[in-house]
GROMACS .gro file of C-alpha atoms in nm:
model
  449
    1MET     CA    1   7.501   8.598  12.056
    2ASN     CA    2   7.770   8.454  12.086
    3VAL     CA    3   8.056   8.352  11.797
    4TRP     CA    4   7.966   8.015  11.853
    5GLN     CA    5   7.564   8.053  11.881
    6LEU     CA    6   7.625   8.175  11.581
    7LEU     CA    7   7.769   7.925  11.447
    8GLN     CA    8   7.508   7.698  11.538
    9ASP     CA    9   7.291   7.900  11.355
   10PRO     CA   10   7.184   7.697  11.008
   11ASN     CA   11   7.115   7.974  10.815
   12THR     CA   12   7.422   8.163  10.966
   13GLN     CA   13   7.631   7.797  10.834
   14TRP     CA   14   7.451   7.821  10.482
   15VAL     CA   15   7.524   8.216  10.439
   16LEU     CA   16   7.886   8.115  10.616
   17ALA     CA   17   7.984   7.757  10.353
   18GLY     CA   18   7.870   8.005  10.052
   19CYS     CA   19   8.091   8.339  10.135
   20ILE     CA   20   8.374   8.088  10.206
   21LEU     CA   21   8.329   7.929   9.880
   22LEU     CA   22   8.244   8.212   9.730
   23GLY     CA   23   8.591   8.411   9.869
   24VAL     CA   24   8.818   8.138   9.734
   25SER     CA   25   8.711   8.075   9.460
   26SER     CA   26   8.746   8.467   9.313
   27GLY     CA   27   9.030   8.487   9.510
   28VAL     CA   28   9.243   8.226   9.278
   29LEU     CA   29   9.065   8.260   8.943
   30GLY     CA   30   9.102   8.704   9.050
   31CYS     CA   31   9.461   8.673   9.063
   32PHE     CA   32   9.484   8.564   8.664
   33ALA     CA   33   9.272   8.851   8.559
   34PHE     CA   34   9.502   9.122   8.810
   35LEU     CA   35   9.835   8.964   8.651
   36ARG     CA   36   9.723   8.971   8.306
   37GLY     CA   37   9.562   9.316   8.310
   38ARG     CA   38   9.256   9.241   8.359
   39SER     CA   39   9.094   9.404   8.662
   40LEU     CA   40   8.812   9.571   8.460
   41MET     CA   41   8.682   9.299   8.289
   42GLY     CA   42   8.538   9.141   8.606
   43ASP     CA   43   8.297   9.454   8.643
   44ALA     CA   44   8.262   9.487   8.343
   45LEU     CA   45   8.119   9.071   8.357
   46ALA     CA   46   7.928   9.148   8.645
   47HIS     CA   47   7.761   9.401   8.514
   48ALA     CA   48   7.667   9.279   8.184
   49ALA     CA   49   7.503   8.932   8.355
   50LEU     CA   50   7.264   9.166   8.456
   51PRO     CA   51   7.067   9.168   8.152
   52GLY     CA   52   7.103   8.790   8.109
   53VAL     CA   53   7.012   8.722   8.476
   54CYS     CA   54   6.695   8.931   8.358
   55LEU     CA   55   6.619   8.761   8.084
   56ALA     CA   56   6.632   8.466   8.269
   57TYR     CA   57   6.398   8.573   8.455
   58ILE     CA   58   6.152   8.672   8.241
   59VAL     CA   59   6.204   8.354   7.945
   60SER     CA   60   6.158   8.075   8.221
   61GLY     CA   61   5.914   8.279   8.480
   62SER     CA   62   6.135   8.117   8.819
   63LYS     CA   63   6.464   8.200   9.050
   64SER     CA   64   6.700   7.934   8.986
   65ILE     CA   65   7.012   7.949   8.981
   66GLY     CA   66   7.082   7.719   8.710
   67LEU     CA   67   6.906   7.970   8.461
   68PHE     CA   68   7.048   8.260   8.632
   69LEU     CA   69   7.426   8.083   8.546
   70ILE     CA   70   7.325   8.038   8.237
   71GLY     CA   71   7.157   8.410   8.076
   72ALA     CA   72   7.479   8.571   8.317
   73ALA     CA   73   7.706   8.377   8.080
   74ILE     CA   74   7.541   8.430   7.750
   75ALA     CA   75   7.538   8.804   7.811
   76GLY     CA   76   7.870   8.820   7.964
   77LEU     CA   77   7.991   8.665   7.598
   78ILE     CA   78   7.796   8.857   7.426
   79ALA     CA   79   7.969   9.137   7.664
   80SER     CA   80   8.385   8.976   7.656
   81TYR     CA   81   8.283   8.999   7.220
   82CYS     CA   82   8.155   9.346   7.213
   83ILE     CA   83   8.503   9.439   7.325
   84ALA     CA   84   8.653   9.242   7.127
   85MET     CA   85   8.530   9.358   6.808
   86ILE     CA   86   8.572   9.766   6.908
   87THR     CA   87   8.842   9.677   7.055
   88LYS     CA   88   8.972   9.551   6.740
   89HIS     CA   89   8.783   9.792   6.483
   90SER     CA   90   8.810  10.100   6.544
   91ARG     CA   91   9.070  10.380   6.797
   92ILE     CA   92   8.856  10.282   7.087
   93LYS     CA   93   9.126  10.136   7.313
   94GLU     CA   94   9.012   9.820   7.592
   95ASP     CA   95   8.896  10.046   7.923
   96SER     CA   96   8.724  10.253   7.681
   97ALA     CA   97   8.564   9.961   7.553
   98LEU     CA   98   8.483   9.829   7.907
   99ALA     CA   99   8.356  10.161   7.984
  100ILE     CA  100   8.074  10.176   7.692
  101VAL     CA  101   7.985   9.809   7.708
  102LEU     CA  102   7.979   9.820   8.090
  103SER     CA  103   7.693  10.110   8.023
  104VAL     CA  104   7.545   9.982   7.824
  105PHE     CA  105   7.475   9.656   7.944
  106PHE     CA  106   7.415   9.787   8.296
  107GLY     CA  107   7.132  10.023   8.158
  108PHE     CA  108   6.970   9.763   8.021
  109GLY     CA  109   6.980   9.598   8.322
  110ILE     CA  110   6.797   9.833   8.476
  111VAL     CA  111   6.610   9.858   8.240
  112LEU     CA  112   6.445   9.469   8.235
  113LEU     CA  113   6.495   9.466   8.630
  114THR     CA  114   6.266   9.774   8.610
  115TYR     CA  115   6.035   9.633   8.398
  116ILE     CA  116   6.042   9.242   8.646
  117GLN     CA  117   5.952   9.444   8.987
  118HIS     CA  118   5.655   9.634   8.778
  119SER     CA  119   5.464   9.325   8.658
  120ASN     CA  120   5.297   9.074   8.882
  121GLN     CA  121   5.579   8.797   8.915
  122GLY     CA  122   5.798   9.069   8.985
  123ASN     CA  123   5.785   9.131   9.351
  124GLN     CA  124   5.781   8.834   9.436
  125SER     CA  125   6.131   8.805   9.177
  126GLY     CA  126   6.403   8.987   9.463
  127LEU     CA  127   6.574   9.013   9.177
  128ASP     CA  128   6.655   9.334   9.296
  129LYS     CA  129   6.875   9.215   9.569
  130PHE     CA  130   7.106   9.104   9.274
  131LEU     CA  131   7.238   9.460   9.276
  132PHE     CA  132   7.396   9.487   9.606
  133GLY     CA  133   7.364   9.127   9.715
  134GLN     CA  134   7.177   8.946   9.973
  135ALA     CA  135   7.391   8.705  10.149
  136ALA     CA  136   7.109   8.621  10.441
  137SER     CA  137   6.880   8.474  10.158
  138LEU     CA  138   7.145   8.192  10.057
  139VAL     CA  139   7.028   7.857  10.135
  140GLY     CA  140   7.109   7.474  10.094
  141ASP     CA  141   7.016   7.451   9.732
  142ASP     CA  142   7.237   7.805   9.650
  143VAL     CA  143   7.514   7.657   9.856
  144VAL     CA  144   7.513   7.332   9.692
  145ALA     CA  145   7.527   7.498   9.322
  146MET     CA  146   7.821   7.739   9.502
  147ILE     CA  147   7.999   7.393   9.646
  148VAL     CA  148   7.975   7.240   9.270
  149VAL     CA  149   8.032   7.537   9.040
  150SER     CA  150   8.327   7.681   9.282
  151ALA     CA  151   8.459   7.302   9.284
  152THR     CA  152   8.483   7.292   8.950
  153LEU     CA  153   8.638   7.646   8.849
  154LEU     CA  154   8.919   7.545   9.121
  155LEU     CA  155   8.998   7.162   8.963
  156LEU     CA  156   9.029   7.357   8.615
  157THR     CA  157   9.183   7.578   8.746
  158THR     CA  158   9.441   7.322   8.819
  159LEU     CA  159   9.493   7.088   8.618
  160LEU     CA  160   9.524   7.456   8.357
  161PHE     CA  161   9.721   7.610   8.570
  162LYS     CA  162  10.111   7.537   8.408
  163GLU     CA  163   9.919   7.677   8.053
  164PHE     CA  164   9.699   8.067   8.233
  165LYS     CA  165  10.058   8.080   8.336
  166LEU     CA  166  10.172   8.083   7.993
  167LEU     CA  167   9.916   8.307   7.926
  168VAL     CA  168   9.974   8.549   8.198
  169PHE     CA  169  10.376   8.581   8.178
  170ASP     CA  170  10.408   8.538   7.831
  171SER     CA  171  10.122   8.480   7.623
  172GLY     CA  172  10.399   8.479   7.246
  173PHE     CA  173  10.614   8.207   7.405
  174GLY     CA  174  10.323   7.961   7.519
  175ARG     CA  175  10.197   8.019   7.137
  176GLY     CA  176  10.583   7.910   7.048
  177LEU     CA  177  10.450   7.609   7.207
  178GLY     CA  178  10.197   7.529   7.034
  179TYR     CA  179   9.952   7.574   7.297
  180PRO     CA  180   9.618   7.750   7.133
  181MET     CA  181   9.595   8.128   7.402
  182GLU     CA  182   9.350   8.259   7.204
  183LEU     CA  183   9.128   7.965   7.371
  184LEU     CA  184   9.254   7.967   7.675
  185ASP     CA  185   9.209   8.334   7.708
  186GLY     CA  186   8.891   8.255   7.623
  187LEU     CA  187   8.815   8.043   7.846
  188LEU     CA  188   8.978   8.266   8.135
  189MET     CA  189   8.681   8.438   8.098
  190LEU     CA  190   8.495   8.222   8.059
  191LEU     CA  191   8.579   8.057   8.418
  192LEU     CA  192   8.543   8.446   8.558
  193LEU     CA  193   8.217   8.499   8.376
  194VAL     CA  194   8.127   8.235   8.612
  195SER     CA  195   8.293   8.292   8.945
  196VAL     CA  196   8.120   8.671   8.870
  197VAL     CA  197   7.803   8.478   8.861
  198ILE     CA  198   7.793   8.259   9.127
  199GLY     CA  199   7.874   8.517   9.377
  200LEU     CA  200   7.582   8.819   9.217
  201GLN     CA  201   7.353   8.666   9.499
  202ALA     CA  202   7.563   8.758   9.811
  203VAL     CA  203   7.766   9.001   9.687
  204GLY     CA  204   7.557   9.196   9.383
  205VAL     CA  205   7.689   9.331   8.997
  206VAL     CA  206   7.801   9.659   9.198
  207LEU     CA  207   8.075   9.481   9.444
  208VAL     CA  208   8.135   9.157   9.317
  209ALA     CA  209   8.450   9.291   9.085
  210ALA     CA  210   8.601   9.350   9.457
  211MET     CA  211   8.591   8.976   9.537
  212LEU     CA  212   8.764   8.898   9.226
  213ILE     CA  213   9.093   9.161   9.269
  214ALA     CA  214   9.141   9.297   9.580
  215PRO     CA  215   9.227   8.984   9.759
  216ALA     CA  216   9.457   8.919   9.449
  217VAL     CA  217   9.625   9.284   9.501
  218THR     CA  218   9.624   9.185   9.856
  219ALA     CA  219   9.809   8.860   9.805
  220ARG     CA  220  10.061   9.024   9.552
  221TYR     CA  221  10.183   9.208   9.814
  222TRP     CA  222  10.324   8.892   9.986
  223THR     CA  223  10.463   8.678   9.788
  224GLU     CA  224  10.682   8.643   9.379
  225LYS     CA  225  10.550   8.350   9.311
  226LEU     CA  226  10.227   8.267   9.139
  227GLY     CA  227  10.149   7.974   9.283
  228ILE     CA  228  10.191   8.106   9.652
  229MET     CA  229   9.983   8.374   9.564
  230VAL     CA  230   9.689   8.210   9.393
  231VAL     CA  231   9.620   8.019   9.736
  232LEU     CA  232   9.708   8.341   9.943
  233SER     CA  233   9.469   8.591   9.754
  234GLY     CA  234   9.212   8.212   9.840
  235CYS     CA  235   9.270   8.215  10.139
  236PHE     CA  236   9.195   8.620  10.195
  237GLY     CA  237   8.942   8.577   9.978
  238ALA     CA  238   8.741   8.285  10.264
  239LEU     CA  239   8.860   8.489  10.574
  240SER     CA  240   8.670   8.779  10.375
  241GLY     CA  241   8.403   8.565  10.370
  242VAL     CA  242   8.382   8.460  10.678
  243LEU     CA  243   8.444   8.779  10.851
  244GLY     CA  244   8.216   8.967  10.659
  245THR     CA  245   7.925   8.726  10.742
  246LEU     CA  246   8.071   8.733  11.142
  247PHE     CA  247   8.025   9.091  11.192
  248SER     CA  248   7.711   9.159  10.996
  249THR     CA  249   7.573   8.945  11.213
  250GLN     CA  250   7.664   9.208  11.523
  251ALA     CA  251   7.450   9.461  11.415
  252GLU     CA  252   7.058   9.466  11.280
  253ASN     CA  253   7.005   9.488  10.886
  254LEU     CA  254   7.405   9.583  10.814
  255PRO     CA  255   7.460   9.380  10.458
  256THR     CA  256   7.652   9.064  10.455
  257GLY     CA  257   7.792   9.186  10.070
  258PRO     CA  258   7.898   9.543  10.159
  259VAL     CA  259   8.058   9.382  10.445
  260ILE     CA  260   8.256   9.144  10.308
  261VAL     CA  261   8.385   9.352  10.083
  262LEU     CA  262   8.535   9.642  10.378
  263ALA     CA  263   8.676   9.280  10.482
  264ALA     CA  264   8.869   9.201  10.224
  265THR     CA  265   9.017   9.592  10.163
  266CYS     CA  266   9.093   9.570  10.533
  267PHE     CA  267   9.343   9.301  10.370
  268PHE     CA  268   9.489   9.513  10.183
  269LEU     CA  269   9.540   9.842  10.350
  270PHE     CA  270   9.713   9.635  10.644
  271SER     CA  271   9.937   9.486  10.361
  272LEU     CA  272   9.933   9.763  10.119
  273VAL     CA  273  10.029   9.951  10.487
  274PHE     CA  274  10.267   9.665  10.624
  275SER     CA  275  10.394   9.423  10.372
  276PRO     CA  276  10.751   9.375  10.431
  277SER     CA  277  10.888   9.426  10.090
  278ARG     CA  278  10.611   9.596   9.913
  279GLY     CA  279  10.389   9.783  10.168
  280ILE     CA  280  10.475  10.166  10.253
  281LEU     CA  281  10.623  10.139  10.531
  282PHE     CA  282  10.869   9.902  10.492
  283ARG     CA  283  10.953  10.085  10.205
  284PHE     CA  284  10.971  10.407  10.356
  285ILE     CA  285  11.211  10.328  10.603
  286SER     CA  286  11.451  10.162  10.341
  287PHE     CA  287  11.383  10.585  10.203
  288LEU     CA  288  11.564  10.691  10.515
  289LYS     CA  289  11.839  10.491  10.519
  290LEU     CA  290  11.903  10.489  10.175
  291ARG     CA  291  11.918  10.891  10.240
  292GLN     CA  292  12.123  10.839  10.615
  293LYS     CA  293  12.346  10.613  10.365
  294VAL     CA  294  12.393  10.927  10.041
  295LEU     CA  295  12.462  11.215  10.331
  296GLN     CA  296  12.738  10.936  10.450
  297ASP     CA  297  12.880  10.891  10.140
  298ASP     CA  298  12.857  11.237  10.098
  299VAL     CA  299  13.041  11.377  10.379
  300LEU     CA  300  13.291  11.143  10.372
  301GLN     CA  301  13.380  11.207  10.002
  302ALA     CA  302  13.369  11.587  10.099
  303LEU     CA  303  13.669  11.473  10.387
  304TYR     CA  304  13.861  11.335  10.150
  305GLU     CA  305  13.819  11.587   9.866
  306ARG     CA  306  13.871  11.862  10.095
  307MET     CA  307  14.255  11.636  10.221
  308GLU     CA  308  14.325  11.609   9.868
  309SER     CA  309  14.325  11.925   9.783
  310ASP     CA  310  14.500  12.040  10.084
  311HIS     CA  311  14.745  11.770   9.963
  312ALA     CA  312  14.818  11.893   9.686
  313GLN     CA  313  14.831  12.220   9.740
  314MET     CA  314  15.057  12.147  10.052
  315PRO     CA  315  15.246  11.807   9.965
  316TYR     CA  316  15.427  11.772  10.252
  317GLN     CA  317  15.169  11.991  10.554
  318LEU     CA  318  14.832  11.776  10.611
  319ARG     CA  319  14.608  11.990  10.737
  320ARG     CA  320  14.466  11.787  11.019
  321GLY     CA  321  14.059  11.877  11.077
  322TYR     CA  322  13.850  12.039  10.908
  323THR     CA  323  13.535  12.188  11.010
  324VAL     CA  324  13.164  12.083  10.995
  325GLU     CA  325  13.093  12.446  10.843
  326SER     CA  326  13.376  12.368  10.572
  327LEU     CA  327  13.209  11.995  10.560
  328ALA     CA  328  12.893  12.128  10.510
  329ALA     CA  329  13.010  12.387  10.206
  330LYS     CA  330  13.215  12.180  10.020
  331SER     CA  331  12.946  11.840  10.022
  332GLY     CA  332  12.626  12.117   9.954
  333LYS     CA  333  12.446  12.009  10.283
  334ARG     CA  334  12.334  12.188  10.579
  335ALA     CA  335  12.557  12.208  10.895
  336ALA     CA  336  12.316  12.033  11.117
  337SER     CA  337  12.317  11.731  10.855
  338VAL     CA  338  12.637  11.732  10.776
  339GLN     CA  339  12.733  11.721  11.195
  340GLN     CA  340  12.473  11.424  11.253
  341ALA     CA  341  12.581  11.235  10.937
  342LEU     CA  342  12.982  11.249  11.112
  343SER     CA  343  12.814  11.114  11.463
  344ALA     CA  344  12.685  10.858  11.279
  345LEU     CA  345  13.048  10.821  11.102
  346HIS     CA  346  13.152  10.804  11.433
  347ARG     CA  347  13.016  10.553  11.542
  348LEU     CA  348  13.101  10.339  11.297
  349GLY     CA  349  13.482  10.405  11.344
  350LEU     CA  350  13.529  10.615  10.990
  351VAL     CA  351  13.613  10.935  11.173
  352GLU     CA  352  13.744  11.072  11.459
  353PRO     CA  353  13.730  11.463  11.639
  354ALA     CA  354  14.093  11.609  11.551
  355ALA     CA  355  14.324  11.574  11.869
  356SER     CA  356  14.645  11.842  11.716
  357SER     CA  357  14.320  12.068  11.537
  358PRO     CA  358  14.340  12.384  11.743
  359THR     CA  359  13.924  12.417  11.612
  360ALA     CA  360  13.737  12.165  11.871
  361ASP     CA  361  13.482  12.060  11.625
  362SER     CA  362  13.767  11.927  11.393
  363TRP     CA  363  13.652  11.599  11.248
  364THR     CA  364  13.928  11.408  11.032
  365PHE     CA  365  13.910  11.016  10.902
  366THR     CA  366  14.084  10.700  11.116
  367SER     CA  367  14.234  10.483  10.897
  368ALA     CA  368  13.941  10.265  10.903
  369GLY     CA  369  13.782  10.583  10.676
  370LEU     CA  370  14.036  10.720  10.486
  371LYS     CA  371  14.043  10.323  10.363
  372ALA     CA  372  13.705  10.308  10.335
  373ALA     CA  373  13.670  10.702  10.167
  374TYR     CA  374  13.946  10.593   9.926
  375GLU     CA  375  13.692  10.353   9.759
  376LEU     CA  376  13.408  10.560   9.752
  377VAL     CA  377  13.579  10.832   9.602
  378LEU     CA  378  13.734  10.596   9.327
  379ASN     CA  379  13.395  10.402   9.262
  380ARG     CA  380  13.277  10.716   9.230
  381ARG     CA  381  13.515  10.876   8.988
  382LEU     CA  382  13.498  10.553   8.750
  383TRP     CA  383  13.145  10.569   8.733
  384ASP     CA  384  13.151  10.954   8.591
  385VAL     CA  385  13.443  10.869   8.383
  386TYR     CA  386  13.278  10.508   8.254
  387LEU     CA  387  12.892  10.761   8.208
  388MET     CA  388  13.118  11.017   8.034
  389ASN     CA  389  13.276  10.734   7.824
  390GLU     CA  390  12.957  10.516   7.747
  391HIS     CA  391  13.006  10.455   7.467
  392HIS     CA  392  13.336  10.338   7.467
  393TYR     CA  393  13.271  10.112   7.735
  394GLN     CA  394  12.874  10.009   7.609
  395SER     CA  395  13.045   9.629   7.514
  396LEU     CA  396  13.053   9.629   7.942
  397SER     CA  397  12.793   9.414   8.043
  398ILE     CA  398  12.759   9.714   8.349
  399ASP     CA  399  12.392   9.720   8.552
  400LEU     CA  400  12.305  10.039   8.618
  401ASN     CA  401  12.168   9.982   8.919
  402GLN     CA  402  12.394   9.803   9.142
  403GLU     CA  403  12.630  10.129   9.337
  404ALA     CA  404  13.019   9.921   9.232
  405LEU     CA  405  13.171   9.900   8.965
  406THR     CA  406  13.463   9.785   9.030
  407THR     CA  407  13.323   9.464   9.109
  408GLN     CA  408  13.154   9.452   8.735
  409LEU     CA  409  13.478   9.505   8.519
  410SER     CA  410  13.759   9.278   8.485
  411PRO     CA  411  14.099   9.330   8.554
  412SER     CA  412  14.164   9.410   8.192
  413ASP     CA  413  13.863   9.644   8.225
  414LEU     CA  414  13.982   9.845   8.512
  415GLU     CA  415  14.327   9.889   8.405
  416GLU     CA  416  14.168  10.082   8.132
  417MET     CA  417  13.882  10.271   8.269
  418LEU     CA  418  14.184  10.380   8.553
  419HIS     CA  419  14.446  10.464   8.225
  420HIS     CA  420  14.113  10.627   8.172
  421LEU     CA  421  14.122  10.819   8.507
  422GLU     CA  422  14.497  10.895   8.518
  423SER     CA  423  14.448  11.111   8.148
  424TYR     CA  424  14.154  11.327   8.304
  425ASN     CA  425  14.366  11.361   8.707
  426LEU     CA  426  14.112  11.230   8.881
  427THR     CA  427  14.279  10.942   9.052
  428PRO     CA  428  14.285  10.967   9.414
  429LYS     CA  429  14.572  11.059   9.589
  430LEU     CA  430  14.559  11.087   9.915
  431THR     CA  431  14.726  10.748   9.994
  432GLU     CA  432  14.977  10.811   9.837
  433ASN     CA  433  15.060  11.092  10.149
  434ASN     CA  434  15.275  10.868  10.448
  435MET     CA  435  15.105  11.077  10.695
  436TYR     CA  436  14.744  10.889  10.664
  437ALA     CA  437  14.823  10.632  10.429
  438GLY     CA  438  15.158  10.431  10.466
  439GLN     CA  439  14.984  10.104  10.559
  440LEU     CA  440  14.799  10.055  10.323
  441GLN     CA  441  14.856   9.896   9.915
  442THR     CA  442  14.688   9.974   9.644
  443SER     CA  443  14.506   9.602   9.575
  444LYS     CA  444  14.511   9.510   9.134
  445GLN     CA  445  14.170   9.539   9.101
  446GLY     CA  446  14.229   9.952   9.143
  447GLY     CA  447  14.111   9.926   9.510
  448ILE     CA  448  14.295   9.882   9.848
  449SER     CA  449  14.370   9.520  10.058
   0.00000   0.00000   0.00000
């Protein structure tokens, strides 16, 4: 059966609509739980919902999603209260409290579920499907209830977006503005609980937490803005619902809920590798580029300092070229790496083979290369002076993550640091040699113009 024929099937339409709604609402609310550091809370609430669902069935004797919602909400609230009390009145950390409550409530739920299955009404209730979900069992009334609940969740999230944003990023600032942060935190937990409950029938208590967190984590790889992240998370959740539903119809006895979770996991893995700013591939390429740049800078500095050292010993006779081996010994790099860096620098027009050198593989600077090397060595030596005398320059606003130091200094601070550099006899001297830098003039900023 092709996709178009599947979409004509009323049962598929109900399942598809229910899974899309579940993906959107879970994805949107999951963003706030993920950024709030409550990723495990969704899992704990899902497992805690099971005894509530079972008790609702035992008390009412009917399989009503409305009563299940009430039972799960009460059980979830009790679980949240237990987690808060354990964390507040003991030395147990929140993750340990979550694990304890999750295990206890889930174990109690399994006991109740076993009792129901062995009672006269148990085999007809189908409550065991709440463990791993059974999306194929969704009917029109279930989807209508999911539409109402999901629309309410999305409406409340939209209306309270600014307040939830404050709660996630700076609850102390929000409290200072007069917002009831504790109440908002409780409301967010309640919305998460409701989102978990409407997903129980489709995905089950074991896997519904994945629908809360996987789309949110996936969206985080593609944006830095919360608004865009929430929209992307909802879209990833909806696409996971669509793909999971359609794939599960292509094979017999393929469970829809787990396939939806696998689809969400595929989106996450794709983002983990190919995200343009946070992906593994992008970071690996950036690392290789950085390593190549550091290697080239080290070779430039080694060539400059070899020339500078020879010039200090023989001011009127400057050596014209240096071999790869001598530069490798100076920089502490492998000869093959130095040769690779020299080839790249040659392509950039910064070094060239020394024509007048008796050695065939000797290298020297071009005019532009000497200028670049001077700037590089001056910047690195200024950093050394700054780090050696950091207490003296602590009043300066220096960003240690930036590569250039001279651009962060005022003219007076730069002049003082240059005097400091001269006192250590570390001022780059090679530009004073007329053979190489006679046409280059030292600028007022300490560099070369």
